[in-house]
């Protein structure tokens, strides 16, 4: 049931491979202490974001939480810019000022990268509000984890979206754990999707290990929203193979559970589907995987060789003089935004 | 010039900016059909319609966050808090999302949003409804904060705030909504830059630094000091807390050599603490007396009228402080 907005499956498989190989490299570089702060990996969940972007337009708004590397890559941010951001380099997608949890890419309609759990859900509603205000048919895709559904801002946002009939899809990436706390230990409902019913928002449960199911169900949801703005809720059931962050050994879950999901791996599954339909040979798959590995490896080299953000621009991003603009190709510096206030000691009185 | 109320001045600012820019909208509790809890948005729904004047449920975090999201994609929201005491429910949006976005995104997303509403103690509203929030928000890089005390400043600063490309907090004064003052005619474009203090009364013996609801208080004290103590007090209204107009402050202090700061917030880490630090750092040798501050007492606001009065700055407390720095 391929729809006009859907993207080529082999291309999407190769995107899933890129995400996985990128995250593996990020993990390795984190352990080598090239990456600071927190680092949350997406391995295991690739079909969720790839299935979603395969079903939407490139100019639909996308916003997510802190496990965000894959969302930027899926949107078209280069692996180089993503890895450089982890290294805190000026060539990073947020110029090295955001880090792992704060990826932004205006050009590719990636609106972050938000690290306070559920604090971005109202932002998504505001973005959808803007679309409706301007009578655009854009849809906002708001990703968050199962940990977000018990925050007040999540509930306020769902109510507002339903009240104002705004074109937003709330996508709960249910990977069964909010850090180390399982859904059954955090949530009064048995089924997360039932949260939506309380706000009169239609809800759907989707197998997040199955790329095609994610894509097809999202296609249907997004299609229904375009002509008739309203919110929708998708609980996409998935699994992260790694811990919550790099410092988490994930001792709160069993090996058996992890193995069960690994056997249902989203990349393996899509590969098998394509192979069965004679759309992909083993050789082609190996070539795609090799390319993904090469891109990820090259991104490490790019990040290592990139410059640090210049110290003299420290105050350039605190206040904007002009509305921010998308970065021009290859532009690495912050000329777009001169300081409004500047350093405290240099306010008007320094003369 | 004509005389209008502080409330009317704010209303005109909103109406003019809504008419000027289709990306501007006003959102908050009771702003539309109720015409504003304090009637600041009177008539705006009728004129601009429900698309641009939007009533919200009581969800401060939710609608403040909506404003930030809408600002990320090019709208220019005005978010009304019924009082800034309620902005704490939206603290995460005001402090974490609005001012951090530009830096976190490496300069890609500025947030042109105005948060406005009454701030500071009013009259016997008790501890939860009497917060003066300026010192809390002034601590956050990326926010701008203005505190108009007159109808003219209210109109000019709010219009500037709405046009600013950053998150700006316009901290209004509930007790001044009905106060009157001279303002330019409606056909005059009145824009007052953020970060410019104003000398509201000239003097030569002491500088009284004030803002928001302590401005009328300082003017009253200056009048009494002139008449009864022969002390000539210069009254300097900060108008903006951030950016802070240190130049105008230092110019005044270099004339008077004595300073009293009268502020509506709490003493510990209050606005006056920062202002006095900056003055002594720049012109320690130019001071003839230690800088004194008159602020609230450091207690949660009591309901009882007499106790509330004891907590707040007053003309009497200010006069006593001025006499002390003048060794009078």
XYZ file of C-alpha atoms in Angstrom:
679
model
C 0.000 0.000 0.000
C 2.718 2.403 -0.996
C 1.512 5.982 -0.797
C 2.882 8.952 -2.709
C 4.730 10.379 0.295
C 6.408 7.076 1.197
C 10.106 6.677 0.572
C 12.054 3.863 -1.025
C 12.496 0.878 1.302
C 16.066 0.070 0.378
C 16.984 3.670 1.016
C 15.299 3.476 4.409
C 17.070 0.221 5.238
C 20.329 1.921 4.488
C 19.291 4.772 6.807
C 18.600 2.283 9.578
C 22.028 0.790 9.034
C 23.616 4.227 9.148
C 21.910 4.966 12.458
C 23.069 1.703 13.947
C 26.663 2.026 12.762
C 26.750 5.671 13.845
C 25.571 4.760 17.339
C 28.127 1.975 17.575
C 30.865 4.440 16.709
C 29.453 6.956 19.189
C 29.548 4.282 21.864
C 33.143 3.459 21.036
C 34.170 7.124 21.042
C 32.357 7.710 24.319
C 34.284 4.877 25.901
C 37.467 6.408 24.490
C 36.431 9.590 26.319
C 36.201 11.645 23.156
C 32.577 12.480 23.986
C 31.509 14.231 27.175
C 28.319 14.450 29.181
C 25.511 11.982 28.642
C 25.066 9.840 25.572
C 21.833 7.909 24.896
C 21.903 5.391 22.071
C 19.045 4.441 19.758
C 20.177 0.952 18.807
C 17.147 -1.331 18.494
C 14.662 1.473 17.897
C 15.691 2.367 14.322
C 12.424 1.341 12.673
C 10.481 3.868 14.749
C 12.009 7.038 13.396
C 12.803 5.609 9.962
C 9.279 4.275 9.523
C 7.939 7.658 10.528
C 10.081 9.789 8.244
C 9.301 7.379 5.401
C 5.640 8.323 5.801
C 5.888 12.099 6.009
C 7.095 15.096 4.036
C 10.566 16.545 4.606
C 8.984 19.850 5.663
C 6.816 18.350 8.369
C 8.042 19.504 11.762
C 9.914 16.945 13.848
C 10.830 17.331 17.502
C 12.066 14.766 19.982
C 13.611 14.129 23.377
C 17.246 13.518 24.289
C 17.728 10.153 22.514
C 17.939 12.178 19.355
C 20.897 11.151 17.176
C 18.737 8.972 14.985
C 16.082 11.624 14.487
C 18.623 14.060 13.085
C 20.206 11.405 10.859
C 16.783 10.312 9.650
C 15.914 13.882 8.819
C 19.015 14.297 6.698
C 21.553 15.838 9.041
C 24.942 14.498 8.004
C 26.722 11.932 10.133
C 29.661 14.336 10.160
C 27.605 17.111 11.761
C 26.112 14.622 14.228
C 29.445 13.146 15.310
C 31.076 16.582 15.469
C 28.307 17.675 17.828
C 29.151 14.782 20.147
C 32.774 15.914 20.054
C 31.657 19.454 20.901
C 33.086 20.829 17.670
C 32.120 23.978 15.779
C 31.084 21.871 12.784
C 28.450 20.045 14.846
C 24.762 20.346 14.038
C 24.399 22.686 17.035
C 27.907 24.134 16.615
C 29.170 22.113 19.564
C 27.004 24.086 21.979
C 24.196 21.563 22.367
C 25.801 18.138 22.723
C 24.271 14.704 22.421
C 20.921 15.663 23.918
C 20.441 18.902 21.971
C 20.691 18.215 18.252
C 19.073 20.873 16.070
C 18.946 21.257 12.311
C 16.667 23.976 11.056
C 17.362 23.288 7.409
C 16.079 19.717 7.797
C 13.158 20.649 10.056
C 14.672 18.960 13.088
C 13.566 21.095 16.028
C 15.637 19.340 18.729
C 16.848 17.478 20.855
C 15.153 18.302 24.232
C 16.485 16.936 27.467
C 13.941 17.807 30.132
C 11.534 14.906 29.980
C 8.255 15.961 28.265
C 9.142 19.687 28.327
C 9.166 19.657 24.526
C 5.679 18.214 24.166
C 4.056 21.653 24.638
C 6.588 23.011 22.118
C 5.313 20.527 19.553
C 1.781 21.713 20.210
C 2.954 25.291 19.651
C 4.556 24.312 16.348
C 1.346 22.621 15.261
C -0.542 25.720 16.389
C 1.671 27.802 14.085
C 0.920 25.504 11.131
C -2.792 25.844 11.657
C -2.466 29.598 12.298
C -0.836 29.961 8.878
C -3.234 27.492 7.252
C -0.382 25.171 6.236
C -0.955 21.446 5.912
C 2.235 20.538 7.750
C 2.059 17.911 10.460
C 4.182 18.059 13.621
C 5.758 14.801 14.746
C 6.468 14.790 18.445
C 8.567 11.886 19.721
C 9.017 11.064 23.395
C 9.640 8.031 25.555
C 7.368 6.081 27.843
C 8.908 8.022 30.728
C 7.362 11.257 29.454
C 3.749 10.235 29.810
C 3.614 10.856 33.537
C 4.838 14.453 33.402
C 2.369 17.300 33.798
C 3.563 19.079 30.668
C 2.631 15.994 28.609
C -0.915 16.035 29.920
C -1.321 19.778 29.483
C -0.012 19.519 25.945
C -2.385 16.715 24.950
C -5.352 18.601 26.301
C -4.348 21.788 24.476
C -3.760 19.949 21.196
C -7.162 18.302 21.381
C -8.883 21.487 22.520
C -7.515 23.520 19.613
C -7.597 20.594 17.116
C -3.955 20.908 16.146
C -2.130 18.808 13.540
C 0.328 16.898 15.721
C 1.157 13.225 16.095
C 2.294 12.306 19.595
C 4.652 9.392 19.105
C 5.440 7.483 22.251
C 8.511 5.355 21.721
C 7.679 2.777 24.338
C 10.936 0.938 24.990
C 9.514 -0.389 28.259
C 11.849 1.532 30.551
C 12.082 5.112 31.778
C 15.772 4.942 32.615
C 15.600 1.959 35.015
C 11.914 2.122 35.890
C 9.667 -0.194 33.920
C 6.318 0.966 32.566
C 4.434 -1.231 35.029
C 6.285 0.424 37.905
C 5.607 3.964 36.602
C 2.222 4.005 34.926
C -1.215 3.359 36.317
C -2.587 2.222 32.963
C -1.832 -1.168 31.470
C -1.748 0.266 27.946
C 0.025 3.565 27.334
C -2.148 4.256 24.312
C -5.138 4.581 26.639
C -3.681 7.884 27.877
C -4.857 9.418 24.588
C -8.454 8.387 25.130
C -8.667 10.630 28.183
C -8.099 13.574 25.864
C -10.361 12.361 23.091
C -7.339 11.808 20.865
C -7.380 8.762 18.563
C -4.685 6.270 19.548
C -2.930 3.494 17.672
C -0.569 0.763 18.817
C 2.249 -0.015 16.410
C 4.925 -2.700 16.370
C 8.070 -0.609 16.433
C 10.304 -3.458 15.342
C 8.496 -3.615 12.014
C 9.467 -0.783 9.676
C 6.583 -1.383 7.295
C 3.978 -1.344 10.005
C 5.333 1.915 11.407
C 5.417 3.515 7.984
C 2.007 2.343 6.859
C 0.197 3.217 10.064
C 1.903 6.622 10.219
C 0.981 7.227 6.588
C -2.637 6.674 7.453
C -2.496 8.899 10.542
C -0.645 11.742 8.837
C -2.887 11.535 5.790
C -5.979 11.892 7.931
C -4.515 14.928 9.691
C -3.478 16.850 6.559
C -6.952 17.580 5.331
C -8.518 17.866 8.758
C -6.198 19.158 11.494
C -6.392 17.150 14.702
C -4.003 15.426 17.070
C -3.285 11.702 17.035
C -1.399 9.417 19.359
C 0.785 6.477 18.372
C 2.278 4.112 20.897
C 5.138 2.488 19.060
C 6.407 -0.529 20.955
C 10.125 -0.953 20.657
C 13.220 -1.860 22.623
C 16.600 -0.321 23.232
C 19.402 -2.846 23.231
C 21.716 -0.685 25.278
C 21.229 0.892 28.689
C 19.434 4.193 29.217
C 22.722 6.002 28.708
C 26.324 4.950 28.317
C 26.765 4.749 32.078
C 23.849 2.357 32.561
C 24.594 -1.394 32.605
C 20.820 -2.056 32.432
C 20.862 -4.609 35.224
C 17.136 -4.034 35.782
C 16.169 -6.282 32.883
C 16.884 -9.856 31.929
C 19.169 -11.266 29.260
C 16.221 -13.282 28.020
C 14.178 -10.161 27.396
C 17.019 -8.526 25.484
C 17.575 -11.664 23.412
C 13.897 -11.903 22.574
C 13.953 -8.428 21.066
C 17.299 -8.915 19.351
C 15.801 -11.866 17.500
C 13.127 -9.489 16.283
C 15.686 -6.935 15.127
C 14.140 -4.235 12.909
C 17.012 -4.195 10.425
C 17.087 -7.964 10.100
C 13.351 -8.002 9.659
C 13.230 -5.437 6.867
C 16.186 -7.119 5.197
C 14.382 -10.445 5.254
C 11.192 -8.901 3.905
C 13.065 -7.302 1.029
C 15.075 -10.468 0.327
C 11.934 -12.581 0.242
C 10.450 -10.222 -2.301
C 13.702 -10.287 -4.289
C 14.238 -6.589 -3.831
C 17.583 -6.985 -2.085
C 20.418 -9.447 -2.467
C 22.919 -10.383 0.222
C 25.598 -8.607 -1.752
C 23.543 -5.434 -1.898
C 22.895 -5.579 1.820
C 26.575 -6.104 2.563
C 27.414 -3.143 0.386
C 24.886 -0.924 2.169
C 26.231 -1.994 5.538
C 29.799 -1.383 4.422
C 28.853 2.098 3.265
C 27.152 2.840 6.579
C 30.230 1.717 8.478
C 32.449 3.858 6.275
C 30.273 6.947 6.760
C 30.269 6.432 10.535
C 34.023 5.929 10.618
C 34.611 8.960 8.421
C 32.428 11.039 10.737
C 34.794 10.275 13.600
C 37.728 11.489 11.531
C 35.774 14.595 10.537
C 34.867 15.315 14.155
C 38.411 14.797 15.376
C 39.821 17.162 12.774
C 37.181 19.853 13.240
C 37.898 23.034 15.186
C 36.566 23.818 18.622
C 33.955 26.589 18.839
C 35.916 29.830 19.159
C 36.106 31.252 22.662
C 35.600 34.788 21.366
C 32.110 33.789 20.203
C 31.080 32.667 23.684
C 28.505 35.449 23.997
C 27.274 35.372 20.415
C 24.372 33.017 21.027
C 22.915 34.321 24.263
C 20.816 36.987 22.549
C 19.717 37.329 18.952
C 19.699 40.668 17.182
C 18.055 39.395 14.015
C 15.781 36.379 13.665
C 17.975 33.302 13.389
C 18.483 31.981 9.905
C 19.239 28.530 8.588
C 22.916 27.847 8.318
C 24.336 28.354 4.883
C 26.162 25.427 3.361
C 29.549 25.032 5.010
C 29.009 27.930 7.348
C 30.572 27.183 10.690
C 30.570 30.455 12.522
C 27.929 32.492 14.284
C 27.798 35.673 12.246
C 24.013 35.512 12.086
C 23.634 36.413 15.716
C 25.578 39.156 17.381
C 25.172 39.576 21.106
C 22.294 41.668 22.303
C 23.582 42.235 25.819
C 27.103 40.881 25.541
C 29.176 39.923 28.519
C 27.996 41.616 31.730
C 31.196 43.608 32.085
C 30.777 44.989 28.592
C 27.293 46.364 28.959
C 26.851 49.970 28.114
C 29.053 51.238 30.904
C 32.375 49.809 29.780
C 33.264 53.087 28.076
C 0.362 64.140 24.776
C -2.739 62.964 26.615
C -3.406 61.364 29.944
C -4.284 57.666 29.968
C -4.071 54.810 32.431
C -1.273 52.262 32.666
C -3.872 49.621 31.711
C -4.938 51.587 28.630
C -1.304 52.114 27.645
C -0.665 48.369 27.700
C -3.871 47.771 25.778
C -2.797 50.233 23.087
C 0.631 48.599 22.837
C -0.961 45.181 22.324
C -3.463 46.494 19.784
C -0.857 48.390 17.789
C 1.516 45.433 17.580
C -1.295 43.000 16.736
C -2.370 45.337 13.950
C 1.177 45.796 12.707
C 2.326 42.170 12.526
C 0.059 39.210 11.655
C 2.521 36.872 13.386
C 1.748 38.421 16.768
C -0.912 36.719 18.874
C -1.993 36.930 22.515
C -2.565 33.809 24.572
C -3.404 33.250 28.209
C -6.043 32.637 30.810
C -9.142 34.850 30.417
C -7.489 37.130 27.842
C -10.262 36.818 25.239
C -13.878 36.443 26.264
C -13.352 37.767 29.795
C -11.309 40.697 28.369
C -8.393 39.950 30.710
C -8.342 39.299 34.437
C -7.162 42.908 34.834
C -8.862 44.122 31.629
C -5.560 44.785 29.891
C -6.814 42.927 26.807
C -10.195 44.693 26.813
C -11.749 44.721 23.347
C -8.959 42.805 21.633
C -11.030 39.695 20.951
C -13.693 41.796 19.314
C -11.144 43.574 17.155
C -8.742 40.744 16.259
C -10.862 37.620 16.611
C -10.372 34.252 18.313
C -7.560 33.184 16.009
C -5.244 35.786 17.533
C -6.674 36.364 20.995
C -6.725 32.942 22.571
C -8.195 31.815 25.849
C -6.367 28.890 27.431
C -7.204 26.413 30.118
C -5.320 26.800 33.405
C -2.175 25.127 32.096
C 0.664 27.630 32.454
C 3.378 25.138 31.571
C 1.397 23.974 28.566
C 0.552 27.317 27.008
C 3.907 28.920 27.835
C 5.514 25.950 26.081
C 3.154 26.370 23.145
C 4.387 29.926 22.867
C 7.995 28.776 22.752
C 7.189 26.191 20.086
C 5.242 28.687 17.979
C 8.150 31.128 18.296
C 10.568 28.454 17.045
C 8.713 28.368 13.758
C 8.282 32.074 13.223
C 5.322 33.384 15.198
C 5.691 36.119 17.817
C 3.606 35.042 20.794
C 2.565 37.249 23.678
C 1.920 34.991 26.639
C -0.025 36.520 29.499
C 0.419 35.158 32.981
C -2.532 36.182 35.121
C 0.199 37.018 37.599
C 3.885 36.205 37.493
C 3.372 34.262 40.704
C 1.770 31.669 38.387
C 4.755 31.697 36.047
C 6.449 29.306 38.458
C 4.128 26.602 37.157
C 5.702 27.341 33.777
C 9.191 27.913 35.185
C 10.711 25.154 33.068
C 9.433 26.768 29.876
C 10.497 30.294 30.837
C 13.894 29.313 32.202
C 14.901 26.139 30.392
C 13.296 26.317 26.980
C 12.853 29.960 25.952
C 16.272 31.405 26.830
C 18.411 28.314 26.163
C 17.206 27.522 22.670
C 19.438 29.938 20.780
C 22.604 28.651 22.420
C 21.615 24.979 22.436
C 20.853 25.114 18.740
C 24.114 26.851 17.908
C 22.290 30.026 16.903
C 19.620 28.389 14.724
C 16.515 29.098 16.795
C 15.852 32.414 18.488
C 12.667 32.714 20.519
C 10.853 36.009 19.920
C 8.349 35.692 22.739
C 6.896 38.144 25.247
C 5.820 36.924 28.656
C 3.773 39.575 30.391
C 1.498 40.137 33.353
C 1.434 41.664 36.810
C 4.410 40.991 39.049
C 5.199 41.773 42.641
C 3.125 42.128 45.759
C -0.293 43.708 45.333
C -2.520 44.037 48.361
C -3.129 41.252 50.879
C -2.896 38.410 48.403
C -0.832 36.241 50.721
C 2.388 34.361 50.141
C 1.586 32.465 46.925
C 0.260 35.458 44.970
C 2.748 38.150 45.970
C 6.010 37.112 44.340
C 8.380 39.645 42.857
C 10.056 37.447 40.272
C 12.546 39.833 38.671
C 15.556 38.712 40.696
C 14.877 35.063 39.835
C 14.521 35.640 36.118
C 17.352 38.174 35.961
C 19.651 35.337 36.944
C 18.950 33.547 33.660
C 21.098 34.405 30.633
C 19.034 34.755 27.487
C 16.093 36.525 29.120
C 15.458 40.267 28.994
C 13.397 41.910 31.709
C 11.650 45.260 31.836
C 9.598 46.787 34.631
C 7.502 49.752 33.498
C 6.243 52.124 36.182
C 4.378 54.730 34.122
C 1.788 54.505 31.340
C 4.313 55.905 28.869
C 6.965 53.347 29.802
C 4.361 50.578 29.822
C 3.360 51.305 26.256
C 6.823 51.960 24.886
C 8.511 49.024 26.576
C 5.784 46.495 25.749
C 5.859 47.458 22.077
C 9.642 47.105 22.026
C 9.433 43.775 23.837
C 7.024 42.366 21.265
C 9.396 43.371 18.450
C 12.478 41.981 20.196
C 13.865 38.741 18.812
C 14.473 37.273 22.246
C 12.333 36.160 25.164
C 11.356 39.316 27.049
C 9.521 39.465 30.351
C 7.358 42.547 30.765
C 6.734 42.712 34.492
C 3.723 44.923 35.042
C 2.506 46.345 38.324
C -0.950 45.344 39.455
C -1.301 48.315 41.797
C -0.526 50.729 38.950
C -3.023 49.462 36.343
C -5.386 52.333 37.122
C -2.690 54.971 37.581
C -2.587 57.763 35.022
C 0.177 59.494 33.131
C 0.992 61.458 30.012
C 1.550 59.448 26.850
C 2.128 60.476 23.247
C -0.898 60.613 20.956
C -2.013 57.364 19.392
C -0.651 58.250 15.958
C 2.882 58.569 17.393
C 4.956 55.388 17.306
C 6.195 55.078 20.882
C 9.098 52.676 21.282
C 11.284 52.785 24.392
C 14.466 50.747 24.084
C 15.158 47.959 26.548
C 18.173 48.737 28.699
C 17.638 52.469 29.094
C 17.055 53.843 32.559
C 15.396 57.209 33.020
C 15.872 59.965 35.544
C 12.325 60.612 36.707
C 13.311 63.516 38.963
C 16.583 65.385 38.994
C 18.517 65.926 42.219
C 22.015 66.494 43.507
C 22.492 64.985 46.982
C 21.569 61.334 46.601
C 20.488 58.905 43.885
C 17.435 56.799 44.634
C 17.430 53.834 42.264
C 14.004 52.287 41.832
C 11.820 50.407 39.370
C 8.214 49.252 38.969
C 6.080 49.933 42.020
C 8.889 51.570 43.957
C 9.014 54.435 41.425
C 5.954 56.305 42.761
C 7.225 55.517 46.229
C 10.621 57.046 45.459
C 9.038 60.133 43.901
C 6.915 60.648 47.012
C 9.953 60.240 49.248
C 11.976 62.679 47.131
C 9.212 65.265 47.457
C 9.176 64.937 51.246
C 12.983 64.982 51.444
C 13.088 68.185 49.425
C 10.406 69.902 51.496
C 11.238 68.676 54.962
C 14.913 67.771 54.985
C 16.356 69.983 52.260
C 17.813 66.896 50.651
C 17.765 66.914 46.854
C 17.167 63.351 45.682
C 17.585 62.190 42.102
C 15.078 59.456 41.251
C 16.427 56.996 38.722
C 13.981 54.457 37.287
C 15.818 51.416 35.927
C 12.907 50.558 33.600
C 14.865 47.493 32.443
C 16.488 45.069 34.854
C 18.236 43.204 32.048
C 19.975 44.629 30.156
C 20.923 46.991 32.950
C 21.732 50.601 32.075
C 24.865 50.987 34.158
C 25.934 54.070 32.222
C 22.983 56.152 33.373
C 23.360 54.825 36.914
C 27.034 55.768 37.095
C 26.367 59.176 35.568
C 23.901 59.932 38.329
C 26.061 58.535 41.116
C 29.082 60.488 39.925
C 26.961 63.590 40.543
C 25.439 62.620 43.916
C 28.027 60.202 45.397
C 25.315 58.577 47.506
C 22.917 55.772 46.614
C 19.834 54.133 48.046
C 18.239 51.318 46.068
C 14.563 50.734 46.719
C 13.243 47.509 45.251
C 10.050 45.504 45.448
C 11.794 42.121 45.617
C 13.502 40.216 48.423
C 16.803 41.358 49.857
C 18.820 38.159 49.429
C 20.275 38.102 45.887
C 17.798 40.830 44.951
C 18.169 43.253 42.062
C 19.740 45.834 44.384
C 22.504 43.420 45.328
C 23.660 43.286 41.713
C 23.246 47.016 41.130
C 25.194 47.969 44.239
C 27.945 45.506 43.353
C 28.327 47.101 39.931
C 28.382 50.640 41.317
C 31.061 49.947 43.917
C 33.116 47.997 41.393
C 33.134 50.903 38.931
C 33.361 53.862 41.297
C 34.305 52.840 44.814
C 36.228 56.064 45.327
C 33.296 58.125 44.095
C 31.028 57.041 46.938
C 30.658 59.142 50.087
C 28.650 56.529 51.980
C 27.915 52.807 51.793
C 25.086 51.968 49.374
C 21.903 51.087 51.234
C 19.020 48.939 50.033
C 15.368 49.042 50.964
C 13.688 45.798 49.952
C 11.085 43.411 51.311
C 11.719 41.683 54.594
C 13.024 38.180 53.971
C 9.845 36.318 54.881
C 6.963 34.731 52.939
C 4.340 37.427 52.511
C 1.859 37.493 55.414
C -1.816 38.128 54.695
C -2.378 40.486 57.623
C -2.468 44.069 56.374
C -0.195 45.549 59.018
C 2.321 42.756 58.702
C 2.287 43.023 54.920
C 2.990 46.729 55.215
C 5.878 45.929 57.540
C 7.358 43.568 54.961
C 7.179 45.989 52.027
C 9.392 48.961 51.266
C 7.747 52.238 52.247
C 8.265 55.963 51.929
C 9.221 56.076 55.603
C 11.805 53.298 55.266
C 13.226 54.957 52.176
C 13.478 58.385 53.811
C 15.254 56.842 56.784
C 17.762 55.155 54.465
C 18.351 58.350 52.497
C 18.987 60.314 55.667
C 21.423 57.652 56.757
C 23.530 57.839 53.579
C 23.405 61.656 53.793
C 24.443 61.493 57.448
C 21.481 63.782 58.085
